[in-house]
Amino acid sequence: MSEFLTIGEPIALFGSEEVDKSLKDALHFQKFLAGAEVNVAVGVSRLGHSSEYITQVGKDPFGEFIIDRLHENKIGTDYISETADFWTAFQLKDRVSDGDPSIFYFRKGSAAAHFEKEILDKIDFSEVKMAHLSGIFPAISPAAQSAFRYLIELLEKNQIRTTFDPNLRPQLWASTEEMVETINDLASHAEIVLPGINEGEILMGSRDPEAIADFYLNNGSATKTVIVKLGTEGAFVKQKDGSSYTVPGFKVAEVVDTVGAGDGFAVGLITALIEGKELEEAVVRANAIGAMAVQSPGDNDGYPTPEQLAAFLQNQKVK
């Protein structure tokens, strides 16, 4: 039984250790556990909350690597199936001195893409306080999207609070139009929607945080809160009752890798809400973990323990 659960595709990530060298030319890589939703599960667990991850992996070295890393991070694997018929996804990521790194996926037809939704009937929701959903898993295959929608039904039936991060991956969709229509439909089922400002422009045509928030607040009756991620500027929050405010971000000395910052934001928000903290305090934590995430090379290596988080926040106050 867990306080938190999420569904996604875990990936074995090979991150280049050579700065500003193309993936074609790089020779030295380090292997990490990756995948947006698994990043969130890692972060939630690291902050001391019980966490379950739902997926399917192949019976192969990458699948074994992923299961081992999940166990190391104290993430439950009760709802992970294994198959010998399909392989576990992996990806390559370069290392850059500025901007976002390039990523190359090997995931089409993967084990997770053949996930069968029947395993969802085994979930024990009795202790679950929050679930995190993202737009990636429903993009990888029709089977995954079917399972994703079924999980939404179960979450609604069990009255579980949900966060939804669009996490746009255009390369996984047949067209931009299909991506926009599907993501916005799925977002309408979530209590808290977490678009980035760039995602807002793609999904509803504006970079204005308030316009983005208004769109998602009117997108579905389930949505009570929209938090628009503004990068280094922090986050804009608007609620169904019309109240709104901006929570400023944190300055960091060096940006090593931007991948995983948005997932870190979700970690901070979710864990604070599980702990019963007020929304504004939760967004402060979300901004803090997003800032900590960009200072490490792995997708989730920068996510803190409670002690590391407390030290980071204290250090910011001292400044």
XYZ file of C-alpha atoms in Angstrom:
319
model
C 0.000 0.000 0.000
C 1.362 3.394 -0.968
C 0.592 7.083 -0.580
C 1.515 7.831 -4.173
C 1.344 6.115 -7.544
C 2.093 6.891 -11.157
C 2.139 5.127 -14.531
C 4.763 5.539 -17.248
C 7.526 4.095 -19.369
C 10.856 3.646 -17.587
C 13.934 4.084 -19.736
C 17.583 3.122 -19.454
C 19.325 6.405 -20.207
C 22.870 6.615 -21.521
C 24.071 10.145 -20.800
C 27.200 11.386 -22.540
C 30.053 12.422 -20.273
C 31.631 14.562 -23.021
C 30.445 18.181 -23.027
C 29.282 19.644 -26.350
C 30.184 16.540 -28.325
C 27.454 15.137 -30.585
C 25.870 11.769 -29.862
C 27.495 10.500 -33.046
C 30.975 11.398 -31.796
C 30.659 10.808 -28.046
C 32.305 7.612 -26.788
C 31.809 7.736 -23.011
C 28.369 7.364 -21.450
C 26.961 6.785 -17.987
C 23.797 4.734 -17.459
C 20.877 6.183 -15.483
C 17.265 5.339 -14.708
C 15.024 7.776 -16.602
C 11.469 8.485 -17.698
C 9.370 11.465 -16.613
C 6.969 9.582 -14.371
C 9.624 7.368 -12.809
C 11.557 10.556 -12.035
C 8.583 11.745 -9.994
C 8.324 8.393 -8.201
C 12.031 8.568 -7.320
C 11.687 12.079 -5.944
C 8.568 11.294 -3.917
C 10.224 8.218 -2.424
C 13.437 10.106 -1.666
C 11.422 12.540 0.446
C 10.117 9.653 2.529
C 6.742 8.836 0.984
C 5.679 5.348 -0.088
C 5.435 5.141 -3.843
C 4.228 2.628 -6.462
C 5.154 2.676 -10.135
C 2.974 1.053 -12.797
C 4.515 -0.176 -16.055
C 5.771 -3.126 -18.104
C 9.411 -3.931 -18.841
C 11.107 -6.540 -20.969
C 12.890 -9.574 -19.592
C 16.246 -8.161 -20.633
C 19.268 -6.422 -19.020
C 17.646 -2.982 -19.229
C 14.473 -4.270 -17.587
C 16.532 -5.857 -14.809
C 18.505 -2.628 -14.391
C 15.281 -0.631 -14.032
C 13.759 -3.008 -11.472
C 16.989 -2.927 -9.441
C 17.092 0.885 -9.481
C 13.439 1.074 -8.415
C 14.147 -1.233 -5.483
C 17.196 0.874 -4.550
C 14.959 3.926 -4.506
C 12.355 2.106 -2.364
C 9.707 2.328 -5.074
C 7.050 -0.385 -5.112
C 7.013 -2.751 -8.092
C 3.816 -4.689 -7.322
C 2.156 -3.358 -10.478
C 5.031 -3.922 -12.895
C 4.648 -6.754 -15.374
C 7.500 -8.348 -17.332
C 7.431 -9.770 -20.837
C 9.881 -11.765 -22.920
C 8.123 -10.699 -26.129
C 9.137 -7.024 -26.194
C 12.216 -5.043 -25.194
C 12.745 -2.316 -22.625
C 13.178 1.208 -23.989
C 16.476 3.086 -23.814
C 17.774 6.454 -24.947
C 20.918 8.493 -25.578
C 21.378 12.045 -24.283
C 24.247 14.411 -25.030
C 25.746 16.847 -22.553
C 25.697 20.527 -23.399
C 27.220 23.619 -21.804
C 24.141 25.683 -22.642
C 20.471 25.004 -23.389
C 18.615 21.688 -23.507
C 20.449 18.471 -24.470
C 19.629 16.411 -27.548
C 17.900 13.100 -26.915
C 17.547 10.063 -29.171
C 14.990 7.397 -28.242
C 14.925 3.656 -28.876
C 11.387 2.987 -27.647
C 8.995 2.180 -30.524
C 7.229 -1.155 -29.910
C 8.673 -1.410 -26.390
C 7.384 -3.536 -23.524
C 5.588 -0.551 -21.976
C 3.880 0.166 -25.305
C 2.263 -3.281 -24.985
C 1.044 -2.695 -21.428
C -2.194 -4.569 -20.697
C -4.661 -2.651 -18.548
C -5.897 -5.714 -16.632
C -3.072 -5.277 -14.119
C -4.716 -2.012 -13.034
C -7.542 -4.000 -11.459
C -5.030 -5.263 -8.873
C -4.267 -1.790 -7.484
C -5.025 -1.176 -3.820
C -6.153 2.465 -3.613
C -6.927 2.423 0.107
C -3.827 4.383 1.182
C -3.236 6.378 -2.015
C -3.336 10.138 -1.404
C -2.183 11.383 -4.801
C -1.501 10.113 -8.316
C 0.627 11.777 -10.975
C -0.181 11.494 -14.675
C 1.692 12.803 -17.688
C 1.114 13.097 -21.407
C 3.953 10.758 -22.342
C 2.564 7.313 -21.549
C -0.663 7.765 -23.580
C 1.486 8.843 -26.539
C 3.556 5.682 -26.866
C 0.794 3.387 -28.218
C -2.974 2.859 -28.439
C -2.682 0.140 -25.777
C -0.905 2.513 -23.404
C -3.492 5.220 -23.980
C -6.328 2.772 -23.344
C -4.706 1.721 -20.060
C -4.101 5.362 -19.137
C -7.769 6.236 -19.622
C -8.822 3.208 -17.594
C -6.528 4.287 -14.760
C -8.154 7.738 -14.837
C -11.553 6.038 -14.401
C -10.257 4.089 -11.396
C -8.719 7.198 -9.847
C -11.983 9.101 -10.261
C -13.977 6.210 -8.807
C -11.669 6.096 -5.778
C -11.632 9.911 -5.433
C -7.832 10.168 -5.638
C -6.293 13.636 -6.097
C -4.423 13.853 -9.409
C -1.771 16.054 -10.959
C -1.317 16.154 -14.744
C 1.815 17.339 -16.551
C 1.376 17.650 -20.353
C 5.035 16.642 -20.890
C 4.782 17.118 -24.645
C 6.748 14.703 -26.832
C 5.749 15.623 -30.416
C 7.910 12.842 -31.881
C 5.652 10.249 -30.217
C 2.437 11.530 -31.798
C 1.122 11.046 -35.335
C 0.439 14.784 -35.614
C 0.455 17.989 -33.572
C -3.318 18.167 -33.899
C -3.783 14.711 -32.364
C -1.344 15.571 -29.577
C -3.116 18.811 -28.678
C -6.599 17.303 -28.767
C -5.649 14.242 -26.700
C -3.523 16.056 -24.112
C -6.203 18.668 -23.474
C -8.848 15.954 -23.143
C -6.741 14.023 -20.629
C -5.934 17.210 -18.709
C -9.646 17.839 -18.184
C -9.772 14.899 -15.743
C -7.051 16.191 -13.390
C -7.531 18.268 -10.250
C -4.187 20.057 -10.729
C -2.767 20.784 -14.198
C 0.924 21.686 -14.581
C 1.656 23.153 -18.036
C 4.890 24.909 -18.891
C 4.670 28.264 -20.618
C 6.053 26.809 -23.883
C 3.518 23.972 -23.680
C 0.725 26.497 -23.213
C 1.641 28.143 -26.506
C 1.406 24.803 -28.323
C -1.694 23.508 -26.539
C -3.884 26.605 -26.473
C -2.070 29.307 -28.418
C -0.800 31.685 -25.743
C 2.288 32.310 -23.648
C 0.347 34.417 -21.163
C 0.284 32.509 -17.845
C -3.167 33.743 -16.861
C -4.640 32.864 -20.262
C -3.131 29.365 -19.997
C -4.525 28.957 -16.489
C -7.980 30.166 -17.529
C -8.027 27.731 -20.439
C -7.386 24.697 -18.231
C -9.687 25.876 -15.437
C -12.471 26.005 -18.031
C -11.324 22.829 -19.786
C -12.980 20.390 -17.365
C -15.013 20.441 -14.168
C -12.445 18.277 -12.355
C -9.699 20.917 -12.586
C -9.491 23.107 -9.491
C -5.942 24.470 -9.805
C -3.560 25.318 -12.650
C 0.122 25.971 -11.993
C 1.974 27.380 -15.006
C 5.718 26.711 -14.847
C 7.698 29.828 -15.814
C 11.235 28.385 -15.730
C 13.656 30.563 -13.767
C 10.840 33.025 -13.044
C 9.010 30.493 -10.868
C 5.350 29.554 -11.245
C 1.976 31.246 -11.725
C -0.900 29.757 -9.729
C -4.610 30.243 -10.387
C -7.537 28.458 -8.753
C -11.175 27.869 -9.633
C -12.279 30.575 -7.183
C -10.353 33.161 -9.224
C -7.470 33.676 -6.804
C -4.030 33.874 -8.402
C -0.417 34.651 -7.531
C 3.152 34.107 -8.719
C 5.699 32.191 -6.635
C 9.234 33.304 -7.600
C 11.883 30.786 -8.578
C 15.330 30.157 -7.088
C 18.649 31.246 -8.558
C 21.246 28.525 -9.146
C 25.010 28.884 -9.566
C 25.322 26.455 -12.484
C 22.891 24.673 -14.788
C 24.266 21.219 -15.596
C 21.220 19.576 -17.212
C 17.674 20.948 -17.560
C 16.038 17.536 -18.072
C 14.077 16.487 -15.000
C 13.405 20.005 -13.688
C 9.691 19.832 -14.481
C 9.427 16.402 -12.886
C 11.259 17.774 -9.845
C 8.669 20.543 -9.697
C 5.938 17.884 -9.547
C 7.848 16.068 -6.780
C 7.911 19.177 -4.608
C 4.258 19.969 -5.147
C 2.999 16.415 -4.598
C 5.016 15.676 -1.478
C 4.057 18.965 0.169
C 0.367 18.348 -0.546
C 0.610 14.771 0.780
C 2.036 16.305 3.949
C -0.959 18.639 4.207
C 0.889 21.878 3.452
C -0.862 24.887 1.941
C -0.708 25.250 -1.847
C 1.601 28.275 -1.887
C 4.116 26.533 0.381
C 3.859 23.476 -1.862
C 4.742 25.578 -4.922
C 7.761 27.033 -3.102
C 8.994 23.466 -2.557
C 8.224 22.651 -6.188
C 10.362 25.570 -7.382
C 13.153 24.569 -4.998
C 13.379 20.967 -6.230
C 13.174 22.110 -9.848
C 16.182 24.355 -9.151
C 18.077 21.549 -7.423
C 17.384 19.190 -10.343
C 19.145 21.298 -12.986
C 22.421 21.118 -11.055
C 22.934 17.360 -11.657
C 23.591 15.361 -14.861
C 21.045 12.542 -14.407
C 17.319 13.061 -14.877
C 16.602 12.491 -11.173
C 20.020 12.534 -9.469
C 19.464 16.039 -8.113
C 16.267 15.265 -6.226
C 16.856 15.791 -2.520
C 16.440 13.927 0.716
C 14.464 15.842 3.390
C 17.753 17.006 4.920
C 19.130 18.247 1.589
C 15.880 20.069 0.831
C 15.869 21.758 4.243
C 19.506 22.823 3.781
C 18.796 24.259 0.310
C 15.810 26.278 1.566
C 17.743 27.503 4.604
C 20.658 28.560 2.415
C 18.270 30.532 0.194
C 16.873 32.343 3.264
C 20.366 33.238 4.450
C 21.102 34.858 1.099
